[in-house]
Amino acid sequence: KTLRVMSPLDRNDRLRVAMAIDQGLHNAMYRGNLEIGAEHKLPFVSGFGDQHTAELVEQRLRSKPYADRKIQVVLEFKRDRFGIRIRAGGPGFDTSAISQWEDLEARGINLMKAFMDKVEYSFNHDRGTALIMRKQMVGPLEESDRQEEEEE
């Protein structure tokens, strides 16, 4: 709803942004905070999976350190762009190896990259892993916006 009110994006672009956010939150929770590796298919997301994975998720939701981890979400609305930072408490993962659409393990990341103008990760041992995504509303980034990005 907020994107509809505060942005010039059409319905399809708003849906794409919502899907990218959903995938980012999903990855933060399951892949980040609960450290469920990509080798485990999450049945409620992919339609595939096994009982072992479902049990692993349930176990980690009740176990330390997984159960204590939080997801922090910061939204940014500017005249010309929308941004979101999703920070998970887990150790993160190497995203450099993920680039193929055919790689089903990377489906969420590939969707985020396809739907957003900027997708990057920031790793911090003490604060967890942050996913930063941006979507341009109008025109290219202005120089002042580029400087802000470099400072982050």
One Martini backbone bead per residue (centre of mass of N, CA, C, O) as a GRO file, in nm:
protein
  152
    1LYS     BB    1   0.058   0.063  -0.021
    2THR     BB    2   0.289   0.264   0.008
    3LEU     BB    3   0.385   0.251  -0.286
    4ARG     BB    4   0.123   0.356  -0.411
    5VAL     BB    5   0.129   0.639  -0.266
    6MET     BB    6   0.470   0.709  -0.291
    7SER     BB    7   0.461   0.619  -0.605
    8PRO     BB    8   0.502   0.580  -0.971
    9LEU     BB    9   0.447   0.295  -0.974
   10ASP     BB   10   0.324   0.037  -1.106
   11ARG     BB   11   0.171  -0.251  -1.037
   12ASN     BB   12   0.398  -0.439  -1.139
   13ASP     BB   13   0.633  -0.304  -0.986
   14ARG     BB   14   0.514  -0.338  -0.704
   15LEU     BB   15   0.513  -0.646  -0.714
   16ARG     BB   16   0.816  -0.682  -0.756
   17VAL     BB   17   0.903  -0.546  -0.496
   18ALA     BB   18   0.745  -0.733  -0.307
   19MET     BB   19   0.895  -0.992  -0.394
   20ALA     BB   20   1.177  -0.900  -0.311
   21ILE     BB   21   1.113  -0.858  -0.014
   22ASP     BB   22   1.016  -1.143   0.045
   23GLN     BB   23   1.285  -1.281  -0.028
   24GLY     BB   24   1.460  -1.127   0.174
   25LEU     BB   25   1.310  -1.222   0.430
   26HIS     BB   26   1.336  -1.520   0.383
   27ASN     BB   27   1.647  -1.529   0.382
   28ALA     BB   28   1.689  -1.406   0.662
   29MET     BB   29   1.543  -1.626   0.821
   30TYR     BB   30   1.644  -1.906   0.695
   31ARG     BB   31   1.942  -1.850   0.586
   32GLY     BB   32   2.030  -1.671   0.823
   33ASN     BB   33   1.914  -1.715   1.120
   34LEU     BB   34   1.878  -2.047   1.072
   35GLU     BB   35   2.084  -2.178   0.870
   36ILE     BB   36   1.946  -2.277   0.601
   37GLY     BB   37   2.050  -2.437   0.354
   38ALA     BB   38   2.025  -2.475   0.007
   39GLU     BB   39   2.001  -2.793   0.029
   40HIS     BB   40   1.736  -2.698   0.157
   41LYS     BB   41   1.406  -2.737   0.102
   42LEU     BB   42   1.129  -2.527   0.121
   43PRO     BB   43   0.807  -2.632   0.107
   44PHE     BB   44   0.650  -2.343   0.151
   45VAL     BB   45   0.799  -2.225  -0.117
   46SER     BB   46   0.875  -2.453  -0.356
   47GLY     BB   47   0.709  -2.742  -0.314
   48PHE     BB   48   0.953  -2.858  -0.191
   49GLY     BB   49   1.070  -3.126   0.017
   50ASP     BB   50   1.107  -3.222   0.365
   51GLN     BB   51   1.078  -3.328   0.684
   52HIS     BB   52   1.360  -3.253   0.781
   53THR     BB   53   1.342  -2.949   0.722
   54ALA     BB   54   1.096  -2.886   0.897
   55GLU     BB   55   1.232  -2.982   1.161
   56LEU     BB   56   1.474  -2.789   1.155
   57VAL     BB   57   1.315  -2.532   1.174
   58GLU     BB   58   1.169  -2.593   1.442
   59GLN     BB   59   1.423  -2.632   1.613
   60ARG     BB   60   1.556  -2.345   1.558
   61LEU     BB   61   1.316  -2.173   1.671
   62ARG     BB   62   1.399  -2.306   1.979
   63SER     BB   63   1.711  -2.234   1.940
   64LYS     BB   64   2.019  -2.163   2.030
   65PRO     BB   65   2.080  -1.873   1.854
   66TYR     BB   66   1.837  -1.853   1.656
   67ALA     BB   67   1.589  -1.749   1.838
   68ASP     BB   68   1.744  -1.459   1.901
   69ARG     BB   69   1.716  -1.361   1.627
   70LYS     BB   70   1.693  -1.078   1.418
   71ILE     BB   71   1.508  -0.851   1.207
   72GLN     BB   72   1.607  -0.570   1.021
   73VAL     BB   73   1.409  -0.286   0.901
   74VAL     BB   74   1.479  -0.039   0.642
   75LEU     BB   75   1.325   0.241   0.509
   76GLU     BB   76   1.335   0.426   0.187
   77PHE     BB   77   1.206   0.749   0.093
   78LYS     BB   78   1.224   0.902  -0.220
   79ARG     BB   79   1.154   1.072  -0.491
   80ASP     BB   80   1.355   0.855  -0.679
   81ARG     BB   81   1.340   0.628  -0.438
   82PHE     BB   82   1.366   0.293  -0.315
   83GLY     BB   83   1.454   0.149   0.008
   84ILE     BB   84   1.619  -0.150   0.155
   85ARG     BB   85   1.707  -0.293   0.479
   86ILE     BB   86   1.819  -0.627   0.557
   87ARG     BB   87   1.889  -0.764   0.879
   88ALA     BB   88   2.072  -1.038   0.981
   89GLY     BB   89   2.216  -1.265   1.233
   90GLY     BB   90   2.379  -1.420   1.054
   91PRO     BB   91   2.677  -1.510   0.869
   92GLY     BB   92   2.613  -1.574   0.585
   93PHE     BB   93   2.706  -1.557   0.227
   94ASP     BB   94   2.812  -1.649  -0.094
   95THR     BB   95   2.710  -1.459  -0.384
   96SER     BB   96   2.916  -1.498  -0.628
   97ALA     BB   97   2.803  -1.795  -0.727
   98ILE     BB   98   2.537  -1.638  -0.804
   99SER     BB   99   2.380  -1.634  -1.159
  100GLN     BB  100   2.176  -1.858  -1.231
  101TRP     BB  101   1.855  -1.928  -1.321
  102GLU     BB  102   1.881  -2.248  -1.299
  103ASP     BB  103   1.935  -2.198  -1.000
  104LEU     BB  104   1.720  -2.287  -0.753
  105GLU     BB  105   1.883  -2.185  -0.500
  106ALA     BB  106   1.871  -1.871  -0.646
  107ARG     BB  107   1.587  -1.756  -0.700
  108GLY     BB  108   1.555  -1.515  -0.504
  109ILE     BB  109   1.803  -1.354  -0.594
  110ASN     BB  110   1.721  -1.333  -0.893
  111LEU     BB  111   1.461  -1.178  -0.844
  112MET     BB  112   1.582  -0.935  -0.708
  113LYS     BB  113   1.769  -0.856  -0.948
  114ALA     BB  114   1.531  -0.825  -1.157
  115PHE     BB  115   1.341  -0.610  -0.979
  116MET     BB  116   1.593  -0.452  -0.905
  117ASP     BB  117   1.852  -0.210  -0.937
  118LYS     BB  118   1.966  -0.293  -0.644
  119VAL     BB  119   2.195  -0.555  -0.517
  120GLU     BB  120   2.333  -0.598  -0.186
  121TYR     BB  121   2.598  -0.687   0.040
  122SER     BB  122   2.662  -0.673   0.402
  123PHE     BB  123   2.933  -0.756   0.613
  124ASN     BB  124   2.904  -0.824   0.978
  125HIS     BB  125   3.004  -0.987   1.248
  126ASP     BB  126   2.830  -0.825   1.473
  127ARG     BB  127   2.552  -0.747   1.284
  128GLY     BB  128   2.556  -0.903   1.027
  129THR     BB  129   2.349  -0.926   0.746
  130ALA     BB  130   2.300  -0.711   0.459
  131LEU     BB  131   2.033  -0.611   0.257
  132ILE     BB  132   2.042  -0.409  -0.041
  133MET     BB  133   1.770  -0.224  -0.190
  134ARG     BB  134   1.679  -0.072  -0.512
  135LYS     BB  135   1.439   0.167  -0.660
  136GLN     BB  136   1.364   0.342  -0.923
  137MET     BB  137   1.135   0.596  -1.010
  138VAL     BB  138   1.325   0.823  -1.153
  139GLY     BB  139   1.567   0.815  -1.321
  140PRO     BB  140   1.875   0.867  -1.246
  141LEU     BB  141   2.119   0.895  -1.046
  142GLU     BB  142   2.234   1.120  -0.844
  143GLU     BB  143   2.516   1.241  -0.708
  144SER     BB  144   2.410   1.258  -0.412
  145ASP     BB  145   2.325   0.955  -0.403
  146ARG     BB  146   2.604   0.831  -0.450
  147GLN     BB  147   2.734   0.949  -0.196
  148GLU     BB  148   2.547   0.811   0.008
  149GLU     BB  149   2.623   0.519  -0.071
  150GLU     BB  150   2.930   0.541   0.000
  151GLU     BB  151   2.872   0.603   0.314
  152GLU     BB  152   2.719   0.319   0.395
   0.00000   0.00000   0.00000
